[in-house]
Short mmCIF file of C-alpha atoms and ligand atoms in Angstrom, two decimals:
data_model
loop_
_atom_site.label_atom_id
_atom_site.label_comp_id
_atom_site.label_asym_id
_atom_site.label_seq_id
_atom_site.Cartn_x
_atom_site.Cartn_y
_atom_site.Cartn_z
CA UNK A 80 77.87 3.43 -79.29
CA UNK A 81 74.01 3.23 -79.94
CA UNK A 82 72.02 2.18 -82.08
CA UNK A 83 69.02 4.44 -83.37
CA UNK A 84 66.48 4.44 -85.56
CA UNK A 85 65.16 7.87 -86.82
CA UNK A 86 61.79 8.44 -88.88
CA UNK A 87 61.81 11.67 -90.62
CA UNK A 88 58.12 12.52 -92.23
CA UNK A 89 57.01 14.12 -94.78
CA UNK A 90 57.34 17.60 -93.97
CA UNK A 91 60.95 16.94 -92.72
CA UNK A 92 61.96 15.74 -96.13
CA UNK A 93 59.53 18.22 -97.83
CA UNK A 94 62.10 20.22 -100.34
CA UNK A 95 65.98 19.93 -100.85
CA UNK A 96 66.93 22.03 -98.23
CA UNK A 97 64.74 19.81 -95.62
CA UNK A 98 66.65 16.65 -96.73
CA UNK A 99 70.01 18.47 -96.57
CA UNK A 100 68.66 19.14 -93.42
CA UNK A 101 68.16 15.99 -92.32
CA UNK A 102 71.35 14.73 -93.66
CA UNK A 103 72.98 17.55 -91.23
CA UNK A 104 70.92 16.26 -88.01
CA UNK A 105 72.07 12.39 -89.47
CA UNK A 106 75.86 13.44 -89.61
CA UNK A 107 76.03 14.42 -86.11
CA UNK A 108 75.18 11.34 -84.31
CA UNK A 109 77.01 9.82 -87.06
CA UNK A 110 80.31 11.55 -85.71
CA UNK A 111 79.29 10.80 -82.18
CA UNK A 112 79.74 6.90 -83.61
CA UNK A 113 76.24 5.73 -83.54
CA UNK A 114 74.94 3.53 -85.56
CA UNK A 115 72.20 4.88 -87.77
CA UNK A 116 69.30 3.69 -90.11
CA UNK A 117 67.39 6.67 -91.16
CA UNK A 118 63.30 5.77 -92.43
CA UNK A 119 61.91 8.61 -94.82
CA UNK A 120 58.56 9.39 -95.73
CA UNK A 121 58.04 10.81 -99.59
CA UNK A 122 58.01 14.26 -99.90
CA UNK A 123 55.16 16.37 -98.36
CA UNK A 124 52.21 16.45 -100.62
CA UNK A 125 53.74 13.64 -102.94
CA UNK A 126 51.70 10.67 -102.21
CA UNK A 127 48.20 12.84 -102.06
CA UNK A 128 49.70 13.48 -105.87
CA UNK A 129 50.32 10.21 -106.90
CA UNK A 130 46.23 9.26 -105.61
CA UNK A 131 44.99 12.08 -107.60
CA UNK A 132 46.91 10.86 -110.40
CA UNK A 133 45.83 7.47 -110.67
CA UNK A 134 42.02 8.83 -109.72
CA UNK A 135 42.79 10.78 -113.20
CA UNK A 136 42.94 7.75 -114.81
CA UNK A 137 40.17 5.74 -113.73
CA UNK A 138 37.95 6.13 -110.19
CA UNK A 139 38.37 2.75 -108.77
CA UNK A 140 42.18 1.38 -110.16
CA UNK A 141 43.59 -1.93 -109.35
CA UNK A 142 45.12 -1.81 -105.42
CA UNK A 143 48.23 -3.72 -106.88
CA UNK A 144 48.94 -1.17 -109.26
CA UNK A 145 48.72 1.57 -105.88
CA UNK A 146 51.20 0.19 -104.21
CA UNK A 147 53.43 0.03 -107.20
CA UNK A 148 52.89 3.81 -108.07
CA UNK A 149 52.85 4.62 -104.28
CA UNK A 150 56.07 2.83 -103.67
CA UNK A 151 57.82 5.82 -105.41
CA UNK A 152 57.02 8.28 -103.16
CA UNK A 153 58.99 7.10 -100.69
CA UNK A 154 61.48 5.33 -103.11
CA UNK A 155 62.79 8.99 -104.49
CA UNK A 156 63.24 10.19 -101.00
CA UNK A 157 65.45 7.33 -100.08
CA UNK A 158 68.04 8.28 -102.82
CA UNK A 159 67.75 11.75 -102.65
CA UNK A 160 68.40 12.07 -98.77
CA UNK A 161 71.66 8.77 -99.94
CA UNK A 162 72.57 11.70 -102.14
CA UNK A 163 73.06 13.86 -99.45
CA UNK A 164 74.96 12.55 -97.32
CA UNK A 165 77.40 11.84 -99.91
CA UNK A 166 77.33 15.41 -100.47
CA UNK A 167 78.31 15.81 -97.00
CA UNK A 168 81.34 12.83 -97.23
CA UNK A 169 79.30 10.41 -95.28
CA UNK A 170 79.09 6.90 -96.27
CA UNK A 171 75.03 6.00 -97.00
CA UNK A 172 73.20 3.43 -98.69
CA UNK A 173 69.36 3.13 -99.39
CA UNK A 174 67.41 0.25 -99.38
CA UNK A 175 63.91 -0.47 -100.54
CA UNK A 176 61.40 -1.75 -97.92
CA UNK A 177 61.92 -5.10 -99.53
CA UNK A 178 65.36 -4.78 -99.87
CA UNK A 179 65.91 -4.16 -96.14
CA UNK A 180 63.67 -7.29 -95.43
CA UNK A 181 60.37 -6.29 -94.84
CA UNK A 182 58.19 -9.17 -95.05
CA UNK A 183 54.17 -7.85 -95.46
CA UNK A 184 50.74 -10.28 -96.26
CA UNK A 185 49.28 -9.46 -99.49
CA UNK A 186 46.51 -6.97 -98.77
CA UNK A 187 47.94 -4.43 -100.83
CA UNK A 188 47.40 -0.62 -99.82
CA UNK A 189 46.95 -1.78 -96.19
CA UNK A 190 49.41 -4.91 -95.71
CA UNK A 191 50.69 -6.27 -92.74
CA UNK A 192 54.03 -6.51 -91.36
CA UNK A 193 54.51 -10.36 -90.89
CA UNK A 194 58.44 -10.06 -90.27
CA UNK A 195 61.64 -8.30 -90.70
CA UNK A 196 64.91 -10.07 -91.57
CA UNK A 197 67.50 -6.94 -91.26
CA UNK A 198 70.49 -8.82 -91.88
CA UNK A 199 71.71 -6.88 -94.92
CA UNK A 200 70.67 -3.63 -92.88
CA UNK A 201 73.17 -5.41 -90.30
CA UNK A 202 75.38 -5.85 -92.40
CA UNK A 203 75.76 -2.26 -94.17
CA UNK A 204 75.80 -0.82 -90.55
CA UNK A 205 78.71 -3.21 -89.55
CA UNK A 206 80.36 -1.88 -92.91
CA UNK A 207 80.16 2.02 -91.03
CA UNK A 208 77.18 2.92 -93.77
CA UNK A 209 74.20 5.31 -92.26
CA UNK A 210 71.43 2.78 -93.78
CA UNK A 211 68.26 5.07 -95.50
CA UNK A 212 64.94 3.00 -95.82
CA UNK A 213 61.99 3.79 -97.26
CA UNK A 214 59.26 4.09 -95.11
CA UNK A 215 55.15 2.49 -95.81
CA UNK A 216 56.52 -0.35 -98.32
CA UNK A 217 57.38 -3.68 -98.12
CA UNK A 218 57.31 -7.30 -100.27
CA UNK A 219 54.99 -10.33 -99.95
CA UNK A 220 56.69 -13.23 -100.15
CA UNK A 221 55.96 -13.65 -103.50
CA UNK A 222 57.71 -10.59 -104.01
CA UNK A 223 54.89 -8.73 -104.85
CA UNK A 224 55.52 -4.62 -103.39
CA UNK A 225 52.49 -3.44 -100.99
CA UNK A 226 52.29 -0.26 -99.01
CA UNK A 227 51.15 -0.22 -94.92
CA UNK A 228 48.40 2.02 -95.29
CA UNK A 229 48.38 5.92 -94.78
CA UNK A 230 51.11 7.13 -92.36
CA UNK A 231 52.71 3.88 -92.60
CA UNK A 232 56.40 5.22 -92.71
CA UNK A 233 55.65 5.21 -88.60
CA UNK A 234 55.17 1.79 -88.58
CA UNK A 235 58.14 0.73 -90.67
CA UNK A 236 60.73 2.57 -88.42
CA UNK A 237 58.79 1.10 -85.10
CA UNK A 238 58.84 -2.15 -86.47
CA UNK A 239 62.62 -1.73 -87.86
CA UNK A 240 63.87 -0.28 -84.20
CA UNK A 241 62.34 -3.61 -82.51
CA UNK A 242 63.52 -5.99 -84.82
CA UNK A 243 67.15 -4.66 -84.71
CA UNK A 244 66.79 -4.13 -81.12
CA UNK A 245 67.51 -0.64 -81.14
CA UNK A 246 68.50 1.36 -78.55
CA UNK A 247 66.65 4.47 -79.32
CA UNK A 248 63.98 5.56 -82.09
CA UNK A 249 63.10 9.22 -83.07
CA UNK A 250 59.93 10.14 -85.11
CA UNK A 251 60.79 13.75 -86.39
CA UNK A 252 57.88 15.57 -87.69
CA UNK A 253 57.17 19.35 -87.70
CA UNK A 254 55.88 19.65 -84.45
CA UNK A 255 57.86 19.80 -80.89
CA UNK A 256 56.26 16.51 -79.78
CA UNK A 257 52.89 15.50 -78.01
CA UNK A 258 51.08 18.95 -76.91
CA UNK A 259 48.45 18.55 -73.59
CA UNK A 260 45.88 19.79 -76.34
CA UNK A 261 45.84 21.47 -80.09
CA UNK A 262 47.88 24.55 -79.32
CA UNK A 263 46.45 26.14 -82.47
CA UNK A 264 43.01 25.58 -80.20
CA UNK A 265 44.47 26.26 -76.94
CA UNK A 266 47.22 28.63 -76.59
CA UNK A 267 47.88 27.28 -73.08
CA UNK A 268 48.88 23.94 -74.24
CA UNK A 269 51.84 22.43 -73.04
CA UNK A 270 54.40 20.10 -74.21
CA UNK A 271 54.13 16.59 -72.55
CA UNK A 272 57.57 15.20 -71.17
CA UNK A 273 56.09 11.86 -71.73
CA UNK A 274 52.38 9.67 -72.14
CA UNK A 275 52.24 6.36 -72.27
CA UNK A 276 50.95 4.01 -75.16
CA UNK A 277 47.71 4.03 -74.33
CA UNK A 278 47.10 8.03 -73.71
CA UNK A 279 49.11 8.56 -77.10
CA UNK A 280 46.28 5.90 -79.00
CA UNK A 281 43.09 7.38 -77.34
CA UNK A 282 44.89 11.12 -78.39
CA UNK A 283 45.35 9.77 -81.77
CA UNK A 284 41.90 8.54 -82.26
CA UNK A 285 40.58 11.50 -80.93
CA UNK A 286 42.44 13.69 -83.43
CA UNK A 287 45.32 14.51 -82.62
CA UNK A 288 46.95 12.92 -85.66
CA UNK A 289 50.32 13.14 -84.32
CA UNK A 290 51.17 9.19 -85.62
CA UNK A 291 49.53 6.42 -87.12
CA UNK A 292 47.76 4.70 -84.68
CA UNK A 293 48.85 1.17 -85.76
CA UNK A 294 52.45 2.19 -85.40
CA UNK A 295 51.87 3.25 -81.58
CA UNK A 296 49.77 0.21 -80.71
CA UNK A 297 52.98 -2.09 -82.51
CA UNK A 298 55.04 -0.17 -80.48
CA UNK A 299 53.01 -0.91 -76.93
CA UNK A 300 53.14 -5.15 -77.86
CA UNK A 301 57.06 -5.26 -79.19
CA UNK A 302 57.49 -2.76 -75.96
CA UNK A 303 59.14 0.07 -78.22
CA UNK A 304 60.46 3.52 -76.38
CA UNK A 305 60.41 6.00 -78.66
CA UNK A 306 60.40 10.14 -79.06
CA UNK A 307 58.62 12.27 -81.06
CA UNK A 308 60.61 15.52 -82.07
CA UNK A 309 60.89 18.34 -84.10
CA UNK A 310 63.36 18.25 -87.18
CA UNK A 311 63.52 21.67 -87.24
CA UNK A 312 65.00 22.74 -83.71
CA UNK A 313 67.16 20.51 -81.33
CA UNK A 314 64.25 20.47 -78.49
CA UNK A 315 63.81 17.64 -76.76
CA UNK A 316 60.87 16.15 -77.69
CA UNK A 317 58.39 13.57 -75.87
CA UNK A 318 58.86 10.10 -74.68
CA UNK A 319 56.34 7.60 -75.85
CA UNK A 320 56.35 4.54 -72.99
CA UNK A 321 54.29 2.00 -70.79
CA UNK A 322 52.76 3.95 -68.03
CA UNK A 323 54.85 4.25 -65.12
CA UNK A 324 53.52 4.73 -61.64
CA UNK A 325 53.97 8.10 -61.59
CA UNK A 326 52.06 8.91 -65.08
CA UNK A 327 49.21 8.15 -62.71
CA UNK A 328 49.78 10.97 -60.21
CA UNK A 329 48.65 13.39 -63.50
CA UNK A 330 44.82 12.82 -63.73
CA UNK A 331 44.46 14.91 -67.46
CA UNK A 332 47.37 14.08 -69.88
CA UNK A 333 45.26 15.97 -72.84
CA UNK A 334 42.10 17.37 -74.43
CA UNK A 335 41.07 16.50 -77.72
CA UNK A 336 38.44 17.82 -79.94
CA UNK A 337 37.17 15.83 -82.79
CA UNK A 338 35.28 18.21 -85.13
CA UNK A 339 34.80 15.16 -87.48
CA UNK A 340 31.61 13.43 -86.17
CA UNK A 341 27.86 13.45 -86.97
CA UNK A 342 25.14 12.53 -84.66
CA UNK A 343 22.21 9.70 -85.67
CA UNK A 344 19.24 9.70 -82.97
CA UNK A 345 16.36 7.10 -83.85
CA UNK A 346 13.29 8.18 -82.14
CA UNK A 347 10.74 5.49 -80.25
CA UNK A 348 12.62 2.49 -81.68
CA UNK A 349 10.57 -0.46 -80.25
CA UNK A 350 12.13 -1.68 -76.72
CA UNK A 351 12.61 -5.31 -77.92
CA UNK A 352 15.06 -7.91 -78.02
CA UNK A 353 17.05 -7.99 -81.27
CA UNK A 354 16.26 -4.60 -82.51
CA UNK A 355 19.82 -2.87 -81.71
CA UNK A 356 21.45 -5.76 -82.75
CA UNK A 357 19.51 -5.40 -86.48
CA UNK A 358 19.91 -1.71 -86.61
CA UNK A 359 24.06 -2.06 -85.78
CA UNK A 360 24.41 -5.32 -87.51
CA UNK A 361 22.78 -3.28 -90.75
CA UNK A 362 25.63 -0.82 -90.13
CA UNK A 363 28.34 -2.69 -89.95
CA UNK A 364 27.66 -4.71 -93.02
CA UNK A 365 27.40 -1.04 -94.94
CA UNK A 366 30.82 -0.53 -93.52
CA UNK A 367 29.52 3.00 -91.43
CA UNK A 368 32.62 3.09 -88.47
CA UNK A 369 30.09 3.79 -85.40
CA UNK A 370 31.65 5.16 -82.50
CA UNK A 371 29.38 6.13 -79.27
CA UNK A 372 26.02 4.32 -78.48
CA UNK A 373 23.76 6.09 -76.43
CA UNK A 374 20.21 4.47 -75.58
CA UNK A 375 18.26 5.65 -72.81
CA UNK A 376 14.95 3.88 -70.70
CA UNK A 377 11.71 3.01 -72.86
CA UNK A 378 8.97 5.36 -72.13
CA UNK A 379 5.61 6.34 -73.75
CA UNK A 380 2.13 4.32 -73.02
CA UNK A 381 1.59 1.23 -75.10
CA UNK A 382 4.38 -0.62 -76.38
CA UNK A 383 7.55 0.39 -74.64
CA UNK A 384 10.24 2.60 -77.36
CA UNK A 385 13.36 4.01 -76.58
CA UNK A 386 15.61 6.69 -78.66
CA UNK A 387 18.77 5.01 -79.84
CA UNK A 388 21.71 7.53 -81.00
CA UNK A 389 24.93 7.03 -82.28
CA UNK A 390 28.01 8.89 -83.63
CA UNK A 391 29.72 7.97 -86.58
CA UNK A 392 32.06 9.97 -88.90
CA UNK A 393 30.93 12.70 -91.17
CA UNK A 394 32.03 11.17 -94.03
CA UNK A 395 29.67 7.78 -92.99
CA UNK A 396 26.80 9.55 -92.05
CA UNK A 397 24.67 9.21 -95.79
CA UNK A 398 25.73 5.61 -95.82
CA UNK A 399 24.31 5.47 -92.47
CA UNK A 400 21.49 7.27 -93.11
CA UNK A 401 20.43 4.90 -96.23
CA UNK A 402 20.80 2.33 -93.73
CA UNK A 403 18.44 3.15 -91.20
CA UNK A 404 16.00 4.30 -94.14
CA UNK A 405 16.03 0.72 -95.27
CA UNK A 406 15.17 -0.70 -91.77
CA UNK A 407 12.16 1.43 -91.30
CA UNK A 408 9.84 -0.66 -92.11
CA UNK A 409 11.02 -3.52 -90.75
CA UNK A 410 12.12 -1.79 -86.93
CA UNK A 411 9.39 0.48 -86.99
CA UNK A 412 11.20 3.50 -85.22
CA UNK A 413 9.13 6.62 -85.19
CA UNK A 414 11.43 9.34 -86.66
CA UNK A 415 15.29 9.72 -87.39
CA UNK A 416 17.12 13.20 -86.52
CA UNK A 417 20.56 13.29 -88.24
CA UNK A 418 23.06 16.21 -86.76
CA UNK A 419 26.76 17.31 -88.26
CA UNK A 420 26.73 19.85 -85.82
CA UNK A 421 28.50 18.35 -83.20
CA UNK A 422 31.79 18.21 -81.26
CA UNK A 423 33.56 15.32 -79.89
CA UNK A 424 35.24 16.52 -76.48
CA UNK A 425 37.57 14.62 -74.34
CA UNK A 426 40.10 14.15 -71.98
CA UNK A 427 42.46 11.22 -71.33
CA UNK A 428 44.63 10.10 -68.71
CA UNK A 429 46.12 6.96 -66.94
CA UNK A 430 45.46 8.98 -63.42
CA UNK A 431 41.18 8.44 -64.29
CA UNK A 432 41.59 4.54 -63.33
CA UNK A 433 42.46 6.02 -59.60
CA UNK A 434 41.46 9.44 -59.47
CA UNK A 435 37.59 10.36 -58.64
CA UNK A 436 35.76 13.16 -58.69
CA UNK A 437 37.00 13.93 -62.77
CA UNK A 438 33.27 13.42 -64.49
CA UNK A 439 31.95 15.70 -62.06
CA UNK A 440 34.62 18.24 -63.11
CA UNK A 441 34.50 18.06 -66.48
CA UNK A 442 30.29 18.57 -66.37
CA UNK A 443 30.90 21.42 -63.97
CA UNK A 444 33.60 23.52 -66.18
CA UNK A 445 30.99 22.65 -69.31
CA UNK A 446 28.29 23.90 -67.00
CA UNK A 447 29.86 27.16 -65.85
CA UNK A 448 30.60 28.02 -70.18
CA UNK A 449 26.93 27.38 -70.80
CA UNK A 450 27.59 24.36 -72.67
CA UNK A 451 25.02 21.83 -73.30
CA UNK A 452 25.97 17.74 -73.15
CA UNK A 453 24.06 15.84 -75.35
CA UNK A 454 26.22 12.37 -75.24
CA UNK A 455 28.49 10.73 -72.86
CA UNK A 456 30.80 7.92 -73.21
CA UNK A 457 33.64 6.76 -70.67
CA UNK A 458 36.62 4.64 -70.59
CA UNK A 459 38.82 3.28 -68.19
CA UNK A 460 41.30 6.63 -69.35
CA UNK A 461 38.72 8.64 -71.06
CA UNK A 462 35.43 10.74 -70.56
CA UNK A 463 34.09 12.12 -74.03
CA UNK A 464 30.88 14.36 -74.07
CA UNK A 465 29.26 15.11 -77.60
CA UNK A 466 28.42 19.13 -77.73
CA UNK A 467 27.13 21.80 -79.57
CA UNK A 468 30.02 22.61 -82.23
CA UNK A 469 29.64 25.77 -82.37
CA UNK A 470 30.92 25.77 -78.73
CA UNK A 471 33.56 23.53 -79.15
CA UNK A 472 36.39 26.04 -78.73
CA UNK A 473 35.21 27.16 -76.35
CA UNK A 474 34.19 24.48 -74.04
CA UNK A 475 37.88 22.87 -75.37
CA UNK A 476 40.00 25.90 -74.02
CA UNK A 477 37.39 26.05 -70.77
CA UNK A 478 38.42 22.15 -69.63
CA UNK A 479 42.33 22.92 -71.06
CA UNK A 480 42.65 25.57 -68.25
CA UNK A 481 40.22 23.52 -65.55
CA UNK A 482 42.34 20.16 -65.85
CA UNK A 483 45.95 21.50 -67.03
CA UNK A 484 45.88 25.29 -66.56
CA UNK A 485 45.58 28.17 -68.53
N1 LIG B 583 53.79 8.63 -97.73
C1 LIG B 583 52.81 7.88 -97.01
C2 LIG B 583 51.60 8.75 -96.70
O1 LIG B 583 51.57 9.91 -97.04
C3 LIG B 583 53.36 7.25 -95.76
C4 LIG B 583 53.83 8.22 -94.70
O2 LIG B 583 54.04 9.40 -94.96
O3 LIG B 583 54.01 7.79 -93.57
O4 LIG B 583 50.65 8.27 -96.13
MG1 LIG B 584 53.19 10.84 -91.48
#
């Protein structure tokens, strides 16, 4: 007898049918004996609703009051999928993210977990209930309710499986698991077996927005196996894990492409202490995420300048821009060319840290395809190259087939 923790998401619980659906896949391992406690997400599309709502009402509402109206989302598809199990003649029960213990800080609309007490989740389990909790939510101590941030149901079935010490925990989604690339992109993709933590967070970050990234790194520090799945087929999905000796013998566990960045190159910035730090110090403060940081040798006769470029989201780049306008004067960088036109490329894998040779692959393949590199950034697991986006695609599927096969 097991116990197992199974997330279903959004698009698993999306209409009646899908929870009926779910209560089906639930039953089985219920027959088998297991113990179950099933986390939900709310319905597909349901808490982009509720925000549009509340934006209807005023722009900038009170984040207490979100987590209160978010809360539902998940709180209807807790008694709905309760509902169908009885339907089915199976004992269920669900339980707020409050009621089954989940203890958060008070930063409401992006709270912390700060601890789990599952005894009444014990004890309905002990009792032969399947145990239904509502993903994203929990209570402060005060017993105020606050939500985990977007994607948070994730996190509250990682964090439930290691505090009850389960034996097994299943993220069903809509897709067969963790793909060696987009395989809307890249036809040739393949379904990974496995990755370990740290491939799955780099893939994540890099967009492929297969999980919240703050439930995978809560499952690398509590040490939490788990499988993502499809709800809709009984394929086996892949296995999530610390990276095992031979996860090193594969150099390339995936290819991302992140279509979502914008390029910021300040020309002849003065090559002098403290300058960097002002210009990146000035974009913090403004909030702009900055991701690579390219700056090359000074040249030019006279006082020594460089060209300084960074990357930073699309959706940061006029904050960013207003930033560097406002440190013209004082910097006193020539010119500053501003690009959306770019792509994000890169691959990831554990096998990099003892593995040479791979940067001189990658530039080749983007080589042969005509493809220009106008950025480069490493890791310890990664390589990422900003390109033209126009041949993003292209240069995506090109290094899919050189690295993984076509
Ligand atoms: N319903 C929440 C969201 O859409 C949490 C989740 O689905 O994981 O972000
Ligand atoms: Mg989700």
């Amino acid at each position: 007898m097991a116990l197992i923790v199974q997330k279903y998401g959004g698009t698993s619980v999306g209409n009646p049918d899908r929870i009926k659906n779910v209560a089906a896949r639930v039953a089985k391992y219920h027959a088998k004996g297991d113990k179950i406690v099933v986390v939900v997400s709310a319905m597909s599309g349901v808490t982009d609703n509720l925000i549009k709502l509340a934006k209807e009402i005023m722009p900038l509402p009170s984040e207490r009051e979100m987590d209160m109206l978010l809360a539902t989302g998940e709180q209807t598809t807790i008694a709905l999928a309760a509902m169908a199990l009885h339907s089915i003649g199976i004992p269920a029960v669900s339980l707020t993210g409050a009621q089954a213990g989940i203890l958060t800080d008070g930063v409401h609309t992006k709270a912390k977990i700060q601890n789990i007490t599952p005894k009444k989740v014990h004890d309905l389990l002990d009792d032969g209930k399947i145990v239904i909790v509502a993903g994203f939510q929990g209570e402060t101590p005060e017993g105020q309710i606050t939500t985990l941030g977007r994607g948070g149901s994730d996190l509250t079935a990682i964090a439930l499986a290691a505090a009850l010490k389960a034996d097994l925990c299943q993220i069903y989604t809509d897709v067969d698991g963790v793909y060696t690339a987009d395989p809307r992109i890249v036809p040739a993709a393949k379904k990974l077996g496995e990755i370990s933590y740290d491939e799955m967070l780099e893939l994540a970050s890099l967009g492929a927005k297969v999980m919240q990234s703050r439930s995978v790194e809560f499952a690398k520090n509590f040490e939490v196996i788990f499988e993502v799945r499809s709800s809709l087929n009984e394929n086996p999905g892949t296995l999530v894990k610390e990276e095992t000796k031979s996860m090193e013998g594969v150099v390339v566990r995936g290819v991302a492409l992140d279509k979502n960045q914008a390029k910021v190159t300040l020309v002849g910035v003065p090559d002098k202490p403290g300058f960097a730090a002002r210009i990146f110090k000035g974009l913090g403060d403004a909030t702009v995420n900055v991701d690579m940081i390219v700056q090359n040798i000074s040249h030019g006769a006279g006082t020594p300048a460089t060209d300084l470029s960074f990357t930073t989201e699309k959706a940061d780049l006029l904050k960013a821009q207003k930033v560097i306008d406002g440190l013209k004067a004082e910097v006193g960088f020539r010119e500053v060319i501003a690009s959306e036109n770019i792509g994000k490329l890169s691959i990831v894998g554990v096998g990099m840290k003892s593995h040479t040779g791979v940067a001189g692959k990658l530039f080749e393949t983007l080589a042969k395809e005509g493809v220009n590199i106008e950025m480069i950034s490493t890791s310890e697991i990664k390589i990422s190259v900003v390109i033209d986006l126009a041949k993003g695609e292209q240069a995506m599927k090109a290094v899919h087939a050189a690295f993984l096969g076509s």
